[in-house]
Structures are given as structure tokens and as C-alpha cells.
PDB file of C-alpha atoms in Angstrom:
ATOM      1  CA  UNK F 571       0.000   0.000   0.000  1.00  0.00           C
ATOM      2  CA  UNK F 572       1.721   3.422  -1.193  1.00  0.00           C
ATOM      3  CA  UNK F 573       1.890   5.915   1.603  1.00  0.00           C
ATOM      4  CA  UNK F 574       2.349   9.202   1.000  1.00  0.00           C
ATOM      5  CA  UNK F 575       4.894  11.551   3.582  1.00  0.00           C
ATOM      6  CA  UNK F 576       4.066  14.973   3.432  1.00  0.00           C
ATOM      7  CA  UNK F 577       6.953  17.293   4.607  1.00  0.00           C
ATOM      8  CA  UNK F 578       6.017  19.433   7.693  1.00  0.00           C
ATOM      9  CA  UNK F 579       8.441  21.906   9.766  1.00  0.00           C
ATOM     10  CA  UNK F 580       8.243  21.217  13.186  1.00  0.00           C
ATOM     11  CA  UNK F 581       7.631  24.618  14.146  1.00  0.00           C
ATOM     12  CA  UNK F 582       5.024  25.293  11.247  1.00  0.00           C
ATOM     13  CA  UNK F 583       2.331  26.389  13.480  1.00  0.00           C
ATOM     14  CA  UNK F 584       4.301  27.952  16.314  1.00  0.00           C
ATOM     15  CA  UNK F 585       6.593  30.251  14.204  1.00  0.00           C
ATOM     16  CA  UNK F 586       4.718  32.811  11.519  1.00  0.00           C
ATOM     17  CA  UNK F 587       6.488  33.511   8.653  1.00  0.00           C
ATOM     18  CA  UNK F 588       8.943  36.640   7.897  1.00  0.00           C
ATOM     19  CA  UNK F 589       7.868  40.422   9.212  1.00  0.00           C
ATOM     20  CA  UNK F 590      10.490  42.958  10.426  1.00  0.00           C
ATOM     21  CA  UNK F 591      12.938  41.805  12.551  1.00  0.00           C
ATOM     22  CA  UNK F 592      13.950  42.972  15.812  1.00  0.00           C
ATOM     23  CA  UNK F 593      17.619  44.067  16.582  1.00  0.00           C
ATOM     24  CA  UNK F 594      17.974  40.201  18.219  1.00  0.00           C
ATOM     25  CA  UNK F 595      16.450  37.871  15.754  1.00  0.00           C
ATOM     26  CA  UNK F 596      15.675  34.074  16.636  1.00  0.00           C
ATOM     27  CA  UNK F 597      15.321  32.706  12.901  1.00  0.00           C
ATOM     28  CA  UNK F 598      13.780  29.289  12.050  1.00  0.00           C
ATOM     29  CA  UNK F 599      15.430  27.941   9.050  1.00  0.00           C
ATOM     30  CA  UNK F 600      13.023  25.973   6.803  1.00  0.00           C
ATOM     31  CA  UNK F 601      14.791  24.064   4.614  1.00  0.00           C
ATOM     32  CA  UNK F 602      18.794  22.584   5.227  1.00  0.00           C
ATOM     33  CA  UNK F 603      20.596  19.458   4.570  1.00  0.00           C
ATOM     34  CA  UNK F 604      21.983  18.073   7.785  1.00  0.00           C
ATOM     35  CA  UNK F 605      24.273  14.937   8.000  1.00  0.00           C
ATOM     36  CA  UNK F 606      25.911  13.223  10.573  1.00  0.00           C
ATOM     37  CA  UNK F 607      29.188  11.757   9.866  1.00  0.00           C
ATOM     38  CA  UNK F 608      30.880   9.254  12.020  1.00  0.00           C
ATOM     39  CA  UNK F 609      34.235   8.365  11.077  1.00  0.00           C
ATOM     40  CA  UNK F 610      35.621   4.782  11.265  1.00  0.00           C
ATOM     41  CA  UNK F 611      37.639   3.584  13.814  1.00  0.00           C
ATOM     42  CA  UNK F 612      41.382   5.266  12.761  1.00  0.00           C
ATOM     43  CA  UNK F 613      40.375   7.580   9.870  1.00  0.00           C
ATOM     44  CA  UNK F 614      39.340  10.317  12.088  1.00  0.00           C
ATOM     45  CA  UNK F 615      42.033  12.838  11.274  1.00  0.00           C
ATOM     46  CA  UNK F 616      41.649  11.897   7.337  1.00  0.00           C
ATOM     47  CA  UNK F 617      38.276  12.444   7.727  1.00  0.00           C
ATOM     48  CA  UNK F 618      38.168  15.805   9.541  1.00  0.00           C
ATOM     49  CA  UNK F 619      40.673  16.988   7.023  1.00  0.00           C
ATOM     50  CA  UNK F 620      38.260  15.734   3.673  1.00  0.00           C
ATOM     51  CA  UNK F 621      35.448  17.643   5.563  1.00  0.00           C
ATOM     52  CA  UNK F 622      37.139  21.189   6.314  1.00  0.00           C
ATOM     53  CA  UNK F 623      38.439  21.176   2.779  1.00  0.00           C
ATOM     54  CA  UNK F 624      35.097  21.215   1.437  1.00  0.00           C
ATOM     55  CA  UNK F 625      33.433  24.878   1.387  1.00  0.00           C
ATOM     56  CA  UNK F 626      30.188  24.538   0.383  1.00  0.00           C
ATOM     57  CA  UNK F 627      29.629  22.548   3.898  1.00  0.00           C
ATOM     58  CA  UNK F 628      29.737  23.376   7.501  1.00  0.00           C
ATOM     59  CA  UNK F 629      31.049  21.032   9.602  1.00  0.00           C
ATOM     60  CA  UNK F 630      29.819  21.177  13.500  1.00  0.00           C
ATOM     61  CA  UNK F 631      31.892  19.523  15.974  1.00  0.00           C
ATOM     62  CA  UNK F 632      29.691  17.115  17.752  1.00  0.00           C
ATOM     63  CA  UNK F 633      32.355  14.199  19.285  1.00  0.00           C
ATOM     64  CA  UNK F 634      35.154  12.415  18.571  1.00  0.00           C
ATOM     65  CA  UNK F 635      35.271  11.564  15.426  1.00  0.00           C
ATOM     66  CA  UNK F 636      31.634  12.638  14.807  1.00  0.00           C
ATOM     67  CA  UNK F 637      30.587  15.619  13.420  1.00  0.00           C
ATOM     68  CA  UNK F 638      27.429  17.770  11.733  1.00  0.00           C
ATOM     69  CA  UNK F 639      27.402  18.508   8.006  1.00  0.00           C
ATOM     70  CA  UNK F 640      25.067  21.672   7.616  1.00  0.00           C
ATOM     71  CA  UNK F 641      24.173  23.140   4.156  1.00  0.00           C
ATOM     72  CA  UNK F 642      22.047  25.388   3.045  1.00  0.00           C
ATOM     73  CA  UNK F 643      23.161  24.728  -0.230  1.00  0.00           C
ATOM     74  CA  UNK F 644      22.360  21.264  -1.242  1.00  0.00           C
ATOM     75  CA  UNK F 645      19.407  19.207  -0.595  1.00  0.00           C
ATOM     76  CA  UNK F 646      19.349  16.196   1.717  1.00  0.00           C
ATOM     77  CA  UNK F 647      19.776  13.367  -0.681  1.00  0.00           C
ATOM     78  CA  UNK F 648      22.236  15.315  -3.166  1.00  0.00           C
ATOM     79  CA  UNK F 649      24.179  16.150  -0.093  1.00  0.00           C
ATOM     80  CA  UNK F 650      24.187  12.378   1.583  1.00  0.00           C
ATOM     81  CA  UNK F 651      25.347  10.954  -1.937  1.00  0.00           C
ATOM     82  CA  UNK F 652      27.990  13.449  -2.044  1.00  0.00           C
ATOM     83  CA  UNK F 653      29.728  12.562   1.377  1.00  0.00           C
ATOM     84  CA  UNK F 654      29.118   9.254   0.741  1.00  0.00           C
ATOM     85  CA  UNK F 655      31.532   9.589  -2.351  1.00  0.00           C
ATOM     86  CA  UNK F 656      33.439  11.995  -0.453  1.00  0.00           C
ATOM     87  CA  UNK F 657      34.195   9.712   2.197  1.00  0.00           C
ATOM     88  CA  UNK F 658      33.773   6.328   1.087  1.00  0.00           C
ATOM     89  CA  UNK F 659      34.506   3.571   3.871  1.00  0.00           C
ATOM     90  CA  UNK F 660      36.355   6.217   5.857  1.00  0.00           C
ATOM     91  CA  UNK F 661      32.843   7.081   7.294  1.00  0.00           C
ATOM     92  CA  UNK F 662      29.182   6.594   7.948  1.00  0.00           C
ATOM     93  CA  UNK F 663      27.076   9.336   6.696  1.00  0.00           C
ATOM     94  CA  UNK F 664      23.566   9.300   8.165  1.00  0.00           C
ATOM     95  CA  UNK F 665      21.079  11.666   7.109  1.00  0.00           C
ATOM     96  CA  UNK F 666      19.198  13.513   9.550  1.00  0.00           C
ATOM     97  CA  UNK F 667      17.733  16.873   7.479  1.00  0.00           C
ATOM     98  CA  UNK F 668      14.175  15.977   8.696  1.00  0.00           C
ATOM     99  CA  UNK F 669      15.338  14.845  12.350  1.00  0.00           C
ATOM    100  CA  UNK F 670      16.739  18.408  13.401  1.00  0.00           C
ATOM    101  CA  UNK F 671      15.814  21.618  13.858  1.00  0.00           C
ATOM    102  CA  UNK F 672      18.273  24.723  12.697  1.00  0.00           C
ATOM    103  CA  UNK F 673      18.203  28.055  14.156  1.00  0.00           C
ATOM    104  CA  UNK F 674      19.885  31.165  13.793  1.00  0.00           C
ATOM    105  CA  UNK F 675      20.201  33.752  16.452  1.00  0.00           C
ATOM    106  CA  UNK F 676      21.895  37.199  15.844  1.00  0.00           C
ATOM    107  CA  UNK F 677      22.037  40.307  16.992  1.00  0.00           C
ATOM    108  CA  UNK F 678      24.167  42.451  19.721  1.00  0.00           C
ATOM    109  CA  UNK F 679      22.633  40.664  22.742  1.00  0.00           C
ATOM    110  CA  UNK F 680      23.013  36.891  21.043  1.00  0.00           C
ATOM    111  CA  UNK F 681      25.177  36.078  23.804  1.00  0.00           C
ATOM    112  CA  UNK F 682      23.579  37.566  26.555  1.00  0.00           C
ATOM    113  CA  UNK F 683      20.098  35.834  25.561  1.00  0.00           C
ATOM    114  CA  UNK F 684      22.131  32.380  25.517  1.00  0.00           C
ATOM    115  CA  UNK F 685      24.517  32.748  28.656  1.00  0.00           C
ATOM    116  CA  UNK F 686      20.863  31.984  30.701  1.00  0.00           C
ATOM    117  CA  UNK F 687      21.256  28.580  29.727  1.00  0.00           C
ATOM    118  CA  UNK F 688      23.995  27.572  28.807  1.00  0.00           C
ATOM    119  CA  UNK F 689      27.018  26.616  30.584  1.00  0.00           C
ATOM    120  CA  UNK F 690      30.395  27.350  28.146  1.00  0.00           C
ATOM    121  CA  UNK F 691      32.269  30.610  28.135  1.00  0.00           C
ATOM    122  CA  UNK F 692      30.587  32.523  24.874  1.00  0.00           C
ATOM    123  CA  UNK F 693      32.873  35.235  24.954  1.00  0.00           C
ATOM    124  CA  UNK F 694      34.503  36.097  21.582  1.00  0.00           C
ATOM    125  CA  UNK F 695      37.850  35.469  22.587  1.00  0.00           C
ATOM    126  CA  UNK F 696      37.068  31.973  23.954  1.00  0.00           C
ATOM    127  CA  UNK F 697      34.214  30.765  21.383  1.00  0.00           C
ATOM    128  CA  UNK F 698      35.576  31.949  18.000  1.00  0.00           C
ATOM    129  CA  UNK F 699      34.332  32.309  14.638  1.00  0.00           C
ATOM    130  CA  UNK F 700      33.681  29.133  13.166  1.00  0.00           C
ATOM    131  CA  UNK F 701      33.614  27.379  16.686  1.00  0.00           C
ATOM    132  CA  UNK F 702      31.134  24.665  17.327  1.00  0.00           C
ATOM    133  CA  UNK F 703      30.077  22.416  20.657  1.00  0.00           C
ATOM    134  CA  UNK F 704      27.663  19.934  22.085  1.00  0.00           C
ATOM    135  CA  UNK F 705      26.135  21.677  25.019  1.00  0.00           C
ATOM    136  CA  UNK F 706      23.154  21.646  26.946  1.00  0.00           C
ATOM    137  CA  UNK F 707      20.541  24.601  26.616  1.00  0.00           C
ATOM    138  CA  UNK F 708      18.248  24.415  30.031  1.00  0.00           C
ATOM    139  CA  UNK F 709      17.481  20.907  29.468  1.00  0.00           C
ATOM    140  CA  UNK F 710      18.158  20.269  26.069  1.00  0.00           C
ATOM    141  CA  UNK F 711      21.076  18.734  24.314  1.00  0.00           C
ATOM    142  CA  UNK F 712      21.918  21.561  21.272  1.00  0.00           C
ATOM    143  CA  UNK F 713      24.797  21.770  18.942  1.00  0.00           C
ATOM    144  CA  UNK F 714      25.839  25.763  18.766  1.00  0.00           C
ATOM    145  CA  UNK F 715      28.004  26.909  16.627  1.00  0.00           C
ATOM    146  CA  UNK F 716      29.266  31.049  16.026  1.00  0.00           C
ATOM    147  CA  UNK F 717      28.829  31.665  12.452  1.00  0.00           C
ATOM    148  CA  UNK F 718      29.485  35.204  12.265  1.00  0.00           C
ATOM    149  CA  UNK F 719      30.557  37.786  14.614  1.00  0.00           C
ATOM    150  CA  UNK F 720      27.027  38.034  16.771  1.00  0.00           C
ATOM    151  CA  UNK F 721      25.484  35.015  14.995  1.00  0.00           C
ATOM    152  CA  UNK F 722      24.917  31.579  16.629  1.00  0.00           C
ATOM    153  CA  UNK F 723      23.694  28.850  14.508  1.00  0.00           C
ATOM    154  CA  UNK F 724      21.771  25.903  16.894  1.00  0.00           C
ATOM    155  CA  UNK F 725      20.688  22.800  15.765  1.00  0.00           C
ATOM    156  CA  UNK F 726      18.436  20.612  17.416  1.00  0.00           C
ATOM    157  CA  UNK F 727      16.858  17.252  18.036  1.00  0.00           C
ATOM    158  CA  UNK F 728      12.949  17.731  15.813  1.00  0.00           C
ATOM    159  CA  UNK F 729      11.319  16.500  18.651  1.00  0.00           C
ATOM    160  CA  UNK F 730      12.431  19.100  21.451  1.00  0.00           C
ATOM    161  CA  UNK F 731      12.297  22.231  19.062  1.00  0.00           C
ATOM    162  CA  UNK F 732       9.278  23.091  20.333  1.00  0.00           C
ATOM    163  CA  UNK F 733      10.243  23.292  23.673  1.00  0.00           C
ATOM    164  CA  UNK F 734      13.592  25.007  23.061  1.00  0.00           C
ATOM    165  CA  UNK F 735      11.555  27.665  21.063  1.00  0.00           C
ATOM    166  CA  UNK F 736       9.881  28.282  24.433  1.00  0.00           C
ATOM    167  CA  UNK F 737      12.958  28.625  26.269  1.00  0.00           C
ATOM    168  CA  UNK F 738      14.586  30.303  23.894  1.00  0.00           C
ATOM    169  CA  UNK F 739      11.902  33.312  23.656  1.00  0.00           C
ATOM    170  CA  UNK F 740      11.428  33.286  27.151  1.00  0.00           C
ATOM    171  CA  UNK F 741      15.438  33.712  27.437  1.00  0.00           C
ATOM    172  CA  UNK F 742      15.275  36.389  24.483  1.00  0.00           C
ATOM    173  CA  UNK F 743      11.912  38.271  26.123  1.00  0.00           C
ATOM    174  CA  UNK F 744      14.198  41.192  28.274  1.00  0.00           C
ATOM    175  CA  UNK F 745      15.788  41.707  24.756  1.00  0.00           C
ATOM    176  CA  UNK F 746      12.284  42.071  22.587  1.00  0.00           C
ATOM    177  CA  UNK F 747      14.173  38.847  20.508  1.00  0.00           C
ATOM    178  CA  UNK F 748      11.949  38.453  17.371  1.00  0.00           C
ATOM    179  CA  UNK F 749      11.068  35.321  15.883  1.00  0.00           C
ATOM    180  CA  UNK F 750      10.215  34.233  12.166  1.00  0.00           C
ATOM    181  CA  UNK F 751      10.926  31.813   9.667  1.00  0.00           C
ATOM    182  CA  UNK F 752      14.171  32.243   7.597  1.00  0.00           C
ATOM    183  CA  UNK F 753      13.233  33.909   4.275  1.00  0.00           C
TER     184      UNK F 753
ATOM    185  CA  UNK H 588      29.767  17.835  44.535  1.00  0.00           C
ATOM    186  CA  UNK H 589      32.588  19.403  41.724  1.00  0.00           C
ATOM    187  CA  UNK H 590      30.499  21.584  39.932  1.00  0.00           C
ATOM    188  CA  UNK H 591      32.957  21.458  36.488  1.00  0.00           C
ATOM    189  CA  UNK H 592      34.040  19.029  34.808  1.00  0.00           C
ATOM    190  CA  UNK H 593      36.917  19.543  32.376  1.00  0.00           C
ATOM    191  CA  UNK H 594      35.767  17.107  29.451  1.00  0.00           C
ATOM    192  CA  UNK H 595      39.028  15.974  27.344  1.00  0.00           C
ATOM    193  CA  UNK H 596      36.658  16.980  24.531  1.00  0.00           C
ATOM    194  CA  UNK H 597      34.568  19.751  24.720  1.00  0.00           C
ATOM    195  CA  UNK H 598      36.570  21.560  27.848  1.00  0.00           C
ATOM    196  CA  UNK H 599      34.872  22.960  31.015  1.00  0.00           C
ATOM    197  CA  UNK H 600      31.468  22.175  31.663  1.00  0.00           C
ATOM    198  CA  UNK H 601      29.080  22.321  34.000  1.00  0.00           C
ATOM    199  CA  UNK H 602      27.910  18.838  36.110  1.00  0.00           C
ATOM    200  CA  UNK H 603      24.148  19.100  34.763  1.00  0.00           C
ATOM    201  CA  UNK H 604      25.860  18.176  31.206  1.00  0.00           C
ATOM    202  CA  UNK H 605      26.965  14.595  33.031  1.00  0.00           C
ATOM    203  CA  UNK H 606      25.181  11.602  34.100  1.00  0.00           C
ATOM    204  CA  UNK H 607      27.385   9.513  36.722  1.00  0.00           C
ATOM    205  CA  UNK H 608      27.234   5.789  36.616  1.00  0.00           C
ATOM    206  CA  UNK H 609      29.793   5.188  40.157  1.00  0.00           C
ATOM    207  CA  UNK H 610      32.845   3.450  40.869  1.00  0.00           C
ATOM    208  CA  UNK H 611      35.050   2.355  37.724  1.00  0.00           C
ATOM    209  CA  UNK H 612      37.659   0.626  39.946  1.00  0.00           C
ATOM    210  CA  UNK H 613      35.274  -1.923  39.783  1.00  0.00           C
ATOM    211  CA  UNK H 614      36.818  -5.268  37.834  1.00  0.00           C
ATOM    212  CA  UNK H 615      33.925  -7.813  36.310  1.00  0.00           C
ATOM    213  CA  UNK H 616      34.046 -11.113  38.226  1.00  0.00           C
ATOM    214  CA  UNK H 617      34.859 -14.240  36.080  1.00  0.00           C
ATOM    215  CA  UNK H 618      31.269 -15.586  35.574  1.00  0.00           C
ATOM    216  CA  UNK H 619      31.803 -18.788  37.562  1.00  0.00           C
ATOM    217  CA  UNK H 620      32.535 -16.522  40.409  1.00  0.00           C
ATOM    218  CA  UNK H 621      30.485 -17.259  44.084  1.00  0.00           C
ATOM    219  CA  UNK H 622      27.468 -16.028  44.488  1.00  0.00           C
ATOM    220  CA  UNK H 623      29.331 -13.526  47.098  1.00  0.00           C
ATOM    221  CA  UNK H 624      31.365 -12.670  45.094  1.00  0.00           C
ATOM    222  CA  UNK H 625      28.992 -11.375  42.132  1.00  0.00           C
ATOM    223  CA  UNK H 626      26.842  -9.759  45.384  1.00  0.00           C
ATOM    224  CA  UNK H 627      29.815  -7.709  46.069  1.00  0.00           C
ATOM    225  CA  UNK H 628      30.486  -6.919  42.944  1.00  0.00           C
ATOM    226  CA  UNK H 629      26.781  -5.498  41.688  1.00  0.00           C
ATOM    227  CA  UNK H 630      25.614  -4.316  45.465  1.00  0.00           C
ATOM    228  CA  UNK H 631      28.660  -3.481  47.517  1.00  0.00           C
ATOM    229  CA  UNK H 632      29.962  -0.350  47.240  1.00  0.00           C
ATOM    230  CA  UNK H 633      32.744   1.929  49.409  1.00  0.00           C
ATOM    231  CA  UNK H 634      31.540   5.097  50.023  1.00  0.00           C
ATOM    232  CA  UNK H 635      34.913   6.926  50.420  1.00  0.00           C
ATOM    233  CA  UNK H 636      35.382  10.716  51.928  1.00  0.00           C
ATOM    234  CA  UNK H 637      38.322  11.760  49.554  1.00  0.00           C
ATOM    235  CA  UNK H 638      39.769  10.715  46.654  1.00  0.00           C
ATOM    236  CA  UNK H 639      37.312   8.389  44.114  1.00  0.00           C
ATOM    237  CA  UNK H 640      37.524   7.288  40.713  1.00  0.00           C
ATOM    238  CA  UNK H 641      33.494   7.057  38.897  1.00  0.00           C
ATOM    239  CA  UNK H 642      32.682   6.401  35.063  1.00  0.00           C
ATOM    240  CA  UNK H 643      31.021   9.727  33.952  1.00  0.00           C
ATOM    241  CA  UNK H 644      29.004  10.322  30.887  1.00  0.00           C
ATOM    242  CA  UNK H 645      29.344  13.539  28.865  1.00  0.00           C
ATOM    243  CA  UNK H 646      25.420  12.919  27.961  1.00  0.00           C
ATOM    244  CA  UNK H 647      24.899  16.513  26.403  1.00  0.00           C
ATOM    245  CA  UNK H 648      28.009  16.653  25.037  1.00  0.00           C
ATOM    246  CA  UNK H 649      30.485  14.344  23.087  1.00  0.00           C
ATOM    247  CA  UNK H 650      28.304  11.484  25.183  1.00  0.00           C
ATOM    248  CA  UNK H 651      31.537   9.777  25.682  1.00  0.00           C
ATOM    249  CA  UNK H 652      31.964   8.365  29.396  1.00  0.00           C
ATOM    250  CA  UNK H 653      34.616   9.555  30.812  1.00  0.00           C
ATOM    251  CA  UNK H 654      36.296   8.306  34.207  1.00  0.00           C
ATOM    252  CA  UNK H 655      36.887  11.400  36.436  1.00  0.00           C
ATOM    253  CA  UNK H 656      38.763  11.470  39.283  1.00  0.00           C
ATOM    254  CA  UNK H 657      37.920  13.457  41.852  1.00  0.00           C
ATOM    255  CA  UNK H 658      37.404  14.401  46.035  1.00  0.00           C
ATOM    256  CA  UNK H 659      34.315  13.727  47.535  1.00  0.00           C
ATOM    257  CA  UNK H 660      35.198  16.085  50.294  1.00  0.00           C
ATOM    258  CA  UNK H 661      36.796  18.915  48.483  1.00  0.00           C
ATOM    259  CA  UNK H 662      35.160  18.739  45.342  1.00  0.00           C
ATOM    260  CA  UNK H 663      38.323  18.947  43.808  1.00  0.00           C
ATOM    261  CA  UNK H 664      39.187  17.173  40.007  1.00  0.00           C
ATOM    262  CA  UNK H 665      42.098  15.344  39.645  1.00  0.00           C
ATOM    263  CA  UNK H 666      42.016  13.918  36.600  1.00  0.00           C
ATOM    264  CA  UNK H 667      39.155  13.188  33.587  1.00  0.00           C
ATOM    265  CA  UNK H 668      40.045  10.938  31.015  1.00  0.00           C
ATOM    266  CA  UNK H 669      38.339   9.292  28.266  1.00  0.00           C
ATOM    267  CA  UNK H 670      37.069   5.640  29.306  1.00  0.00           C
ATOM    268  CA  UNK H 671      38.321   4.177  26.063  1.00  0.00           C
ATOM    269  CA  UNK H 672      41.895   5.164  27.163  1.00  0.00           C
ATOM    270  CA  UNK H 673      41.513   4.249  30.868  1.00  0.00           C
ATOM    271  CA  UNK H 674      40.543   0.967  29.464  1.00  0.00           C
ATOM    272  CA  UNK H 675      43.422   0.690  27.468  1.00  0.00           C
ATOM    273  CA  UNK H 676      45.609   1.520  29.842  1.00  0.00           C
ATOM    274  CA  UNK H 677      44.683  -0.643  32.550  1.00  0.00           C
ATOM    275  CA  UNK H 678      44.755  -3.822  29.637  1.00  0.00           C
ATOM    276  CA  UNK H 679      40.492  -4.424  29.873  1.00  0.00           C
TER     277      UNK H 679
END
């Protein structure tokens, strides 16, 4: 029996779509190619370096020898077949596009909003440009990652987006932090 | 109890980012082992003021487990290393 998937955001209802943006601006991306890459046992360092050479990818420290691919460039599948030539038997590429959530936050007061809940040192000496970690976000697991000067890219497990929307406004409410969907 | 934890991979972080599992001195009986024997080993456990060794998982990080040495009393760290190289070390 054919089923048919349709393809819903997990924040479709919760998150209208682009007005004017505040100075701080939580945006909900709607469309990205995520990947996670897990490098066999040995070939981390050849691995790493394949990945950094490539610059139509970011790559998102997540653990040892597993990272996140992010791309706003590519689709899912085209980007999954191209790590999977990339990489070969160095590494299992799993796609997870539909499984996570990506947000952007920017503005002056990025940091500010996300020192109330999480834990690592933000400032820009310590968490550079291009810097990304595993850390927990009030009770959420979130990969962050500083993508420009004042912008943090987040990405996040589908199923606790919701909820990290609501901390994440409620964090972002003594800065009027706006939030819309990612033109 | 210490409040950070330096992770060999992602650096300082705070305790809520851990999950503790207890003692990793702990060897694994040989399965013929007495009854006792396995009773110590799964029930039994020192509860030492000072210096202890525990298997510690970076859950909302790297989710490696780690084995962190630290002071019950002091809240002091010693030492955090990955478990995979604690294993190795100690020839499990």
C-alpha cells in the first residue's frame, strides 16, 4: 500500500512567517541538509581533514570523530550521496535533514540571551568564529556553533524544538528577541 | 559535589551536562565466580570521603563516558580521562 509523507516543519504552526525583525532575531530555518558523519575507527584525522576542505559545507563539531554537516546549499539526498563519495569507507554518513531543527540567532545581545542557559564561556575570545560544541541549553542537548561575529547557529533534536523555542523566547523576552521563519 | 568538569573533549562544563554511573575501579568477576562474590560486585559499594575514581558520561556533550577522578570532600578534580583510554591503559 503506497503511503504518501508529506513534509512538515516542526515549528510550522508555532513560528509565523517573515515580518520585520527585531535588533535580536531568533530565525527558524526551513529548509537545510543536515548529516551526521561518524568516522571509522582510525580515519578520524583523514576524515576531519576531507570535511574542512570542502566549502560549500559546515562542519559542527559534535564528538570524537563525529561531526554535523550543515548546508544550506544542497538538498538532503544530493548532499548524503555526495559525502558518501566523499568519504567512502572512511565514514558513515547518516542523514538527519528531517530529524533536526536549525536556528539562527543574531544580533548584539546573542550572547547575553544564551549565557541563561547555557554553561560554556561565549565570549569572543574563547568561542571563536567558526567554533562549534555539544552543550546543553536548560534541558536540552543543542549543537551551537558562532557563524558570524554576533550570529549563533543551533541545531536541534525535531522532537524538542518546540520546547527550546519556548525557552529560547522566554530567554530572548528582556531583549524584545523576534522570531520568524528564515526567508 | 565538583560543579565542572573539564571534558578531554569539549573543555569545562558544567555537572548538569553529566550523568554519573559510580565506581570504575570496579573489575567484572569471572562468571563462575560465588554467588558472594557477584553480590559484592553489583551491590557493595565503598563510600569513600576523599579521593574516588566514577565512570562519567558527557550525555549533552560528546556522550563519551569519561572516568573522572575526583574528592568527595573537596570537590576537587584530579584527573578526567576518556574511558576508552583508561581501558586501554589498565589492559580491559
Amino acid at each position: 500500500m503506497p503511503h504518501q509523507f508529506q513534509e512538515r516543519h516542526a515549528l510550522e504552526e508555532l513560528v509565523s512567517m517573515n515580518a520585520a525583525a527585531a535588533a535580536d532575531h531568533l530565525a527558524v530555518v526551513a529548509r537545510q541538509a543536515i548529516v551526521v558523519v561518524l568516522a571509522a575507527e582510525g580515519q578520524e584525522a583523514s576524515v576531519a581533514a576531507l570535511l574542512t576542505a570542502d566549502e560549500e559545507i559546515s562542519v559542527r563539531f559534535s564528538a570524537p570523530g563525529e561531526w554535523l554537516v550543515v548546508t544550506g546549499l544542497q538538498t538532503p539526498e544530493l548532499l548524503q550521496q555526495s559525502l558518501a563519495a566523499l568519504l567512502r569507507e572512511t565514514a558513515h554518513c547518516v542523514d538527519q535533514s528531517h530529524g533536526r531543527v536549525l536556528l539562527r540567532l543574531s544580533g548584539a545581545n546573542s550572547r547575553a540571551i544564551l549565557a541563561k542557559g547555557i554553561g560554556i564561556d561565549l565570549h569572543p575570545s574563547a568561542f571563536v568564529i567558526g567554533s562549534s560544541a555539544n552543550v546543553l541549553c536548560g534541558h536540552i542537548s543543542i549543537n551551537l556553533a558562532l557563524v558570524d561575529k554576533n550570529s549563533f547557529e543551533i541545531v536541534v533534536m525535531r522532537s524538542f524544538a518546540e520546547s527550546l523555542l519556548h525557552d529560547l523566547c522566554e530567554m530572548g523576552r528582556a531583549f524584545d528577541l523576534s522570531v520568524f521563519f528564515a526567508p | 559535589m565538583a560543579s565542572l568538569i573539564p571534558c578531554p573533549h569539549c573543555g569545562v562544563r558544567p555537572k548538569e551536562e553529566f550523568a554519573i554511573r559510580g565506581d570504575a575501579s570496579l573489575v567484572r568477576p569471572d562468571p563462575e565466580s560465588s554467588d558472594e562474590t557477584w553480590n559484592d560486585y553489583v551491590h557493595i559499594r565503598a563510600n569513600p570521603r576523599g579521593r574516588y575514581r566514577e565512570h562519567w558520561q558527557h550525555v549533552a556533550g560528546c556522550r563519551r563516558w569519561l572516568v573522572v577522578e575526583r574528592d568527595t570532600f573537596t570537590h576537587e578534580v584530579f584527573s578526567v580521562t576518556d574511558g576508552s583510554v583508561r581501558a586501554w591503559e589498565i589492559g580491559r
